Coordinates of C-alpha atoms in Angstrom, one line a residue:
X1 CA 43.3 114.4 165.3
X2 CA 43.3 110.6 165.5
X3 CA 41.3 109.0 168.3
X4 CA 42.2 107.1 171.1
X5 CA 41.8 103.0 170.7
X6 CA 38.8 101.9 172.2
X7 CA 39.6 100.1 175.6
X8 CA 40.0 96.7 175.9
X9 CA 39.8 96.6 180.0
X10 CA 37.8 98.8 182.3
X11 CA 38.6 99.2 185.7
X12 CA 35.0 98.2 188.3
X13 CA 34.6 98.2 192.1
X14 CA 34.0 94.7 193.0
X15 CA 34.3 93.2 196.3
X16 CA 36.7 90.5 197.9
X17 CA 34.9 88.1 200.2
X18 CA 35.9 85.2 202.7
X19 CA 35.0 83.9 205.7
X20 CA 37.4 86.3 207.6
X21 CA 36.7 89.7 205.7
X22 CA 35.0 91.2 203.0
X23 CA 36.8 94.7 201.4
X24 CA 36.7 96.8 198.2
X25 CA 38.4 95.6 195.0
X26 CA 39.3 97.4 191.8
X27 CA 39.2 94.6 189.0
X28 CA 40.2 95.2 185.9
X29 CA 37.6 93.6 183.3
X30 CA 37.7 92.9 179.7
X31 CA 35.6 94.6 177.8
X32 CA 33.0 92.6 175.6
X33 CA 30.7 94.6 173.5
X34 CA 28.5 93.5 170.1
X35 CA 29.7 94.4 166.5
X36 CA 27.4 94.3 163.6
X37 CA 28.6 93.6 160.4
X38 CA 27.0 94.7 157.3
X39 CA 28.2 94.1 153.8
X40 CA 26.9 96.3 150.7
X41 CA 24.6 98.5 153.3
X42 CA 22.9 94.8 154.1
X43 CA 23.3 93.1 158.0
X44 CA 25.6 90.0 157.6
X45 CA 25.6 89.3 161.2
X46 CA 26.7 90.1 164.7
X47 CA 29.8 89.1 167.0
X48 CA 30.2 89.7 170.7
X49 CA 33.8 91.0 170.5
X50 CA 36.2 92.6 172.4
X51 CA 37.1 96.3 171.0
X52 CA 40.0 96.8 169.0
X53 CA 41.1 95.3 165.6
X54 CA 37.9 95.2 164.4
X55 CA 39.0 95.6 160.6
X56 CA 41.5 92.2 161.5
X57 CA 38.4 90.6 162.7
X58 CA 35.9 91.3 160.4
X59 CA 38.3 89.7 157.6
X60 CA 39.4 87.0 159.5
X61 CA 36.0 86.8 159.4
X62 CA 34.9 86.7 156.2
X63 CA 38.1 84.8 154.9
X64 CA 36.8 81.9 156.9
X65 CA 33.2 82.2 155.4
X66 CA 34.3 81.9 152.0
X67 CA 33.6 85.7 150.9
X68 CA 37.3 86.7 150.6
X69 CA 39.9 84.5 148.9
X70 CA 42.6 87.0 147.9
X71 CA 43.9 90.6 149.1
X72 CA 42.4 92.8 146.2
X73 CA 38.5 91.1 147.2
X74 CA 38.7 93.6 150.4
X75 CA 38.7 97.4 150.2
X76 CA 38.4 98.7 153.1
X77 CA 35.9 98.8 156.2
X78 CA 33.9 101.7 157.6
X79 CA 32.2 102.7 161.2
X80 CA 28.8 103.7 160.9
X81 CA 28.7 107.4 161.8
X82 CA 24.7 107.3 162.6
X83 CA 23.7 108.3 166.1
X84 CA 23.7 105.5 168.6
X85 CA 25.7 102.7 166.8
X86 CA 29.2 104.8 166.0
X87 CA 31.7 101.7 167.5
X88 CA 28.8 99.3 167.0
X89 CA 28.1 98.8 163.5
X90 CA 30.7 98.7 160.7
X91 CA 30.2 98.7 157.1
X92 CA 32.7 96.1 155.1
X93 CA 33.3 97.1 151.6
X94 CA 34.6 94.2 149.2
X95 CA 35.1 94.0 145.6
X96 CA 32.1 93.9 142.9
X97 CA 34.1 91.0 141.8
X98 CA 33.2 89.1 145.5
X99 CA 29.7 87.2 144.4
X100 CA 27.1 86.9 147.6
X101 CA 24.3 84.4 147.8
X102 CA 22.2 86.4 150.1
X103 CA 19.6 83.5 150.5
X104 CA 22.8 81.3 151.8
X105 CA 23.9 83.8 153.9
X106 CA 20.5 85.0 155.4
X107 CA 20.5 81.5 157.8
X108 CA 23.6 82.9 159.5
X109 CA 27.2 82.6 160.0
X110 CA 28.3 79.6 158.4
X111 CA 30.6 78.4 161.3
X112 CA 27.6 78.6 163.6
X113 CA 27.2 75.3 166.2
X114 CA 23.7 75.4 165.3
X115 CA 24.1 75.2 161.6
X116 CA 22.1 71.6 161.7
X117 CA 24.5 69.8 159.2
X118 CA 25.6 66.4 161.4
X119 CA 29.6 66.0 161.4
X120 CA 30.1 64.2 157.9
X121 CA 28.2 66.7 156.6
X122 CA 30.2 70.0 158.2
X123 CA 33.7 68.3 156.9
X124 CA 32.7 67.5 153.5
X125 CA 31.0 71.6 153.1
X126 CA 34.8 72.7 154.2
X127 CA 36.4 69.8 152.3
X128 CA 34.5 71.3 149.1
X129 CA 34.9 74.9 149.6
X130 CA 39.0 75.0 150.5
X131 CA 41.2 72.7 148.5
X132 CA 42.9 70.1 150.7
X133 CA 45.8 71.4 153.0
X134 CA 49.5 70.1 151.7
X135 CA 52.5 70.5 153.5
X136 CA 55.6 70.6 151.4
X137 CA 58.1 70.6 154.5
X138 CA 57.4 69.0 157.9
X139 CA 56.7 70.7 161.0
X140 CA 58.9 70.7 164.0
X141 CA 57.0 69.4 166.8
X142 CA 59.3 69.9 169.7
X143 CA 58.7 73.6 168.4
X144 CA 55.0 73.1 168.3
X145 CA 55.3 72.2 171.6
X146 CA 56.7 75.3 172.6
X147 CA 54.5 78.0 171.0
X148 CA 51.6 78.1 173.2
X149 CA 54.3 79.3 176.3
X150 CA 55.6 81.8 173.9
X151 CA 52.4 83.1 173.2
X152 CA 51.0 83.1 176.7
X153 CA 54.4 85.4 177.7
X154 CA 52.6 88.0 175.4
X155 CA 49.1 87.5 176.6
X156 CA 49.2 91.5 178.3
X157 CA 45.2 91.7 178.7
X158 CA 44.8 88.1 180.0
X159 CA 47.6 89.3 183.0
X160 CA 45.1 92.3 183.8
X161 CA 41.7 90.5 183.5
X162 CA 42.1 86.9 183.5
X163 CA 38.9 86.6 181.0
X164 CA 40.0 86.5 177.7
X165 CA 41.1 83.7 174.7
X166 CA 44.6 84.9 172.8
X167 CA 45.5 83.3 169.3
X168 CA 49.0 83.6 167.9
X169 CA 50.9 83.0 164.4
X170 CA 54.3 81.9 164.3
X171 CA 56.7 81.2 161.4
X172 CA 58.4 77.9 160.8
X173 CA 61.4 79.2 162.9
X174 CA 59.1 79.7 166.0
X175 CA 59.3 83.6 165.6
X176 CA 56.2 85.2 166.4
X177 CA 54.2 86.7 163.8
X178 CA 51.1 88.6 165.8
X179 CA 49.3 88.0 169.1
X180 CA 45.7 88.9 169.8
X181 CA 43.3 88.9 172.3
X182 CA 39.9 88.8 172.7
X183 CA 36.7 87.1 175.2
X184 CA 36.0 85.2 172.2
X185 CA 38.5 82.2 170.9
X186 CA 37.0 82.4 167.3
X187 CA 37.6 86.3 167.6
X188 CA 40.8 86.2 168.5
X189 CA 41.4 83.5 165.4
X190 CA 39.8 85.7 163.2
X191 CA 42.0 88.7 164.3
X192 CA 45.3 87.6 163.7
X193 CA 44.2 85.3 160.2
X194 CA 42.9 88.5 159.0
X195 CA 45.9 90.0 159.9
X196 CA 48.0 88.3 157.9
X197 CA 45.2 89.0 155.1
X198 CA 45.7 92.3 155.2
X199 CA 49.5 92.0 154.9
X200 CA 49.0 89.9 151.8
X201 CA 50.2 86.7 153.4
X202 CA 47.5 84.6 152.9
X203 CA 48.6 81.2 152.3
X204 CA 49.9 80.6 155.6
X205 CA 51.7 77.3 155.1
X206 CA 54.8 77.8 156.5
X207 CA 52.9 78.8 160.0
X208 CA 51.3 77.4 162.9
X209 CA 48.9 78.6 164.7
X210 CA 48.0 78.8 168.7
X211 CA 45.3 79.2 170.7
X212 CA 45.0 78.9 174.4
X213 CA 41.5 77.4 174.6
X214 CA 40.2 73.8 173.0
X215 CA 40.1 74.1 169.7
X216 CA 37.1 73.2 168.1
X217 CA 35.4 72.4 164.5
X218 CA 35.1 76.4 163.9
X219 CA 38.8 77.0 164.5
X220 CA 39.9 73.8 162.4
X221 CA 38.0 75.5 159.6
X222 CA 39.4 79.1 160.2
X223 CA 43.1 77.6 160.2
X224 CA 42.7 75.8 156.8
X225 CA 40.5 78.6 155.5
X226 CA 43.8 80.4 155.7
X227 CA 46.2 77.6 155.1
X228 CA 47.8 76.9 158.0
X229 CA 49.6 73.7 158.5
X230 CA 49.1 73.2 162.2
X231 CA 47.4 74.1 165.1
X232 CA 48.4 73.5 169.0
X233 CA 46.9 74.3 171.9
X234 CA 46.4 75.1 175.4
X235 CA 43.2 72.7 175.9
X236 CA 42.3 69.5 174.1
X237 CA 40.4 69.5 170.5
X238 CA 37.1 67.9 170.1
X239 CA 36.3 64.9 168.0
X240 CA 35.2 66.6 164.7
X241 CA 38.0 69.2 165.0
X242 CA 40.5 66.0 164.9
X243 CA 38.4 64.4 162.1
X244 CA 38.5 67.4 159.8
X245 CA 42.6 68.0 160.7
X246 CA 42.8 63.7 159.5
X247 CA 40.9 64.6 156.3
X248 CA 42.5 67.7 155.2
X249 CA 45.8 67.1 156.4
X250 CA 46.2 69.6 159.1
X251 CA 48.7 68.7 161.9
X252 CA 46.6 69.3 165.3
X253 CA 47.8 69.1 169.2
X254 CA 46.4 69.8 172.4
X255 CA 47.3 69.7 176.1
X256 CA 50.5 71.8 175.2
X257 CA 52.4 72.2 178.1
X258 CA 55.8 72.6 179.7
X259 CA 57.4 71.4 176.8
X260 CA 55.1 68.6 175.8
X261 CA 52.1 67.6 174.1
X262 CA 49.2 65.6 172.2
X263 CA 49.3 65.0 168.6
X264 CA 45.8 64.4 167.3
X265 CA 46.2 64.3 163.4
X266 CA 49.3 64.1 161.6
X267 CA 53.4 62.7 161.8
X268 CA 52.9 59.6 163.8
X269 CA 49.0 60.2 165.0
X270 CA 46.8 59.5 162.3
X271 CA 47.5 55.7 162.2
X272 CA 48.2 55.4 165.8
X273 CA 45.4 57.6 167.5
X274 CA 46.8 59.8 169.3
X275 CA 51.0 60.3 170.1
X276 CA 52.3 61.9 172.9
X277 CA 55.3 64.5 171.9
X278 CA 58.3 65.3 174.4
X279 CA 56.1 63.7 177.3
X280 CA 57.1 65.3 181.1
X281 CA 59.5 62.7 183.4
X282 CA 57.7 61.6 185.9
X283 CA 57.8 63.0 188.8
X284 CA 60.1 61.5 191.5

């Protein structure tokens, strides 16, 4: 018999305060709980997820760190059956082919904020490990525009808790790929990328990708990790997220929003700074 999926919300007793009153509240909360991830039997490191998709993460995942590069390096990925980490710890079996540099990988997960490398440093590593993005067709960007208010219309966990990042991949014609959800932005990344992995789609040029947080160095590096040709968002980007997008080639907005938006890197924004796309009238 095949088991329930693990819950993403969970229903606690809180309680609604004002000046006036104060009364009982069920609140639904999102669930956040830590996955460890070994590779070969060995710990590769642990993510504070929320439940659900872990097999999408954990490739996501390890796309973005440079372990996987095509469909056949993945086999498959396992729970740990041992007493008192079953939904905790996962085993992730890749090809012998896939070569790990243990010594490397024992300071952590490359796409850390405290890796110590200063910015120049961080964009030449990615420049180096993923050839630089090329996009054979432009991109619409009154579409771009438009994907992060699709995506929010699918954001069901976000409507119950409020407390949790969504990621989505559409195609060039603005048709929705996959959603996720999760209390982590780079989780939620990682879940519909490795998606796509595991459908065998990986290069995705011909789709953009949105999140509904900033987007920062981390998720630059996951979108070109999987070939992506842009990136828009809810929330702005920060400096060395724009500066790796300018260098690679990958078309980046923020501030996405009724129809409009900030173009950071790319078609009319690499020269000029910054271009505002389908600004809102003013209002009268």
């Amino acid at each position: 018999m095949k088991s329930a999926p693990p819950a993403a919300a969970r229903r606690w007793v809180a309680w609604r305060a004002s000046k006036r009153s104060k009364r009982g509240w069920a609140s639904e909360l999102a669930v956040e709980e830590p996955l460890e991830i070994r590779i070969r039997g060995k710990v590769f490191g642990v993510t504070m997820r929320t439940p659900g998709h872990d097999t999408e993460l954990v490739a996501g995942f390890l796309l973005a760190e440079g372990l996987l590069r095509k469909r056949s390096d993945w086999i498959s990925l396992a729970p740990c059956r041992a007493e008192g980490v079953e939904g905790v710890v996962v085993n992730a079996f890749l090809s012998a082919k896939v070569r790990l540099d243990w010594k490397t990988m024992g300071r952590g997960f490359l796409t850390s904020s405290s890796c110590g490398f200063c910015g120049s440093k961080m964009i030449e590593n990615v420049r180096r490990r993923y050839a630089a993005l090329v996009v054979e067709r432009g991109v619409d960007l009154d579409l771009l525009a438009e994907l992060p208010g699709r995506m929010a219309a699918k954001q069901t966990l976000f409507k119950k808790t409020g407390g949790v990042h969504a990621a989505a991949l559409f195609d060039r014609q603005g048709r929705l790929l996959v959603v996720r959800e999760d209390v982590g932005r780079h989780n939620a990344v990682d879940k519909v990328v490795g998606h796509a992995f595991l459908d065998g789609r990986i290069p995705l040029t011909d789709c953009a990708l949105a999140v509904s947080g900033r987007v920062s160095f981390e998720i630059a590096q996951k979108a070109l990790a999987a070939g992506i040709s842009a990136v828009v968002a809810v929330s702005a980007p920060t400096t060395l997220a724009v500066s790796l997008a300018r260098e690679a080639g990958l078309i980046l907005a923020g501030f996405a929003r009724g129809g409009a938006m900030t173009l950071y890197a790319g078609p009319r924004a690499n020269e000029s700074g910054g271009a505002v796309v389908n600004p809102a009238p003013a209002a009268r």
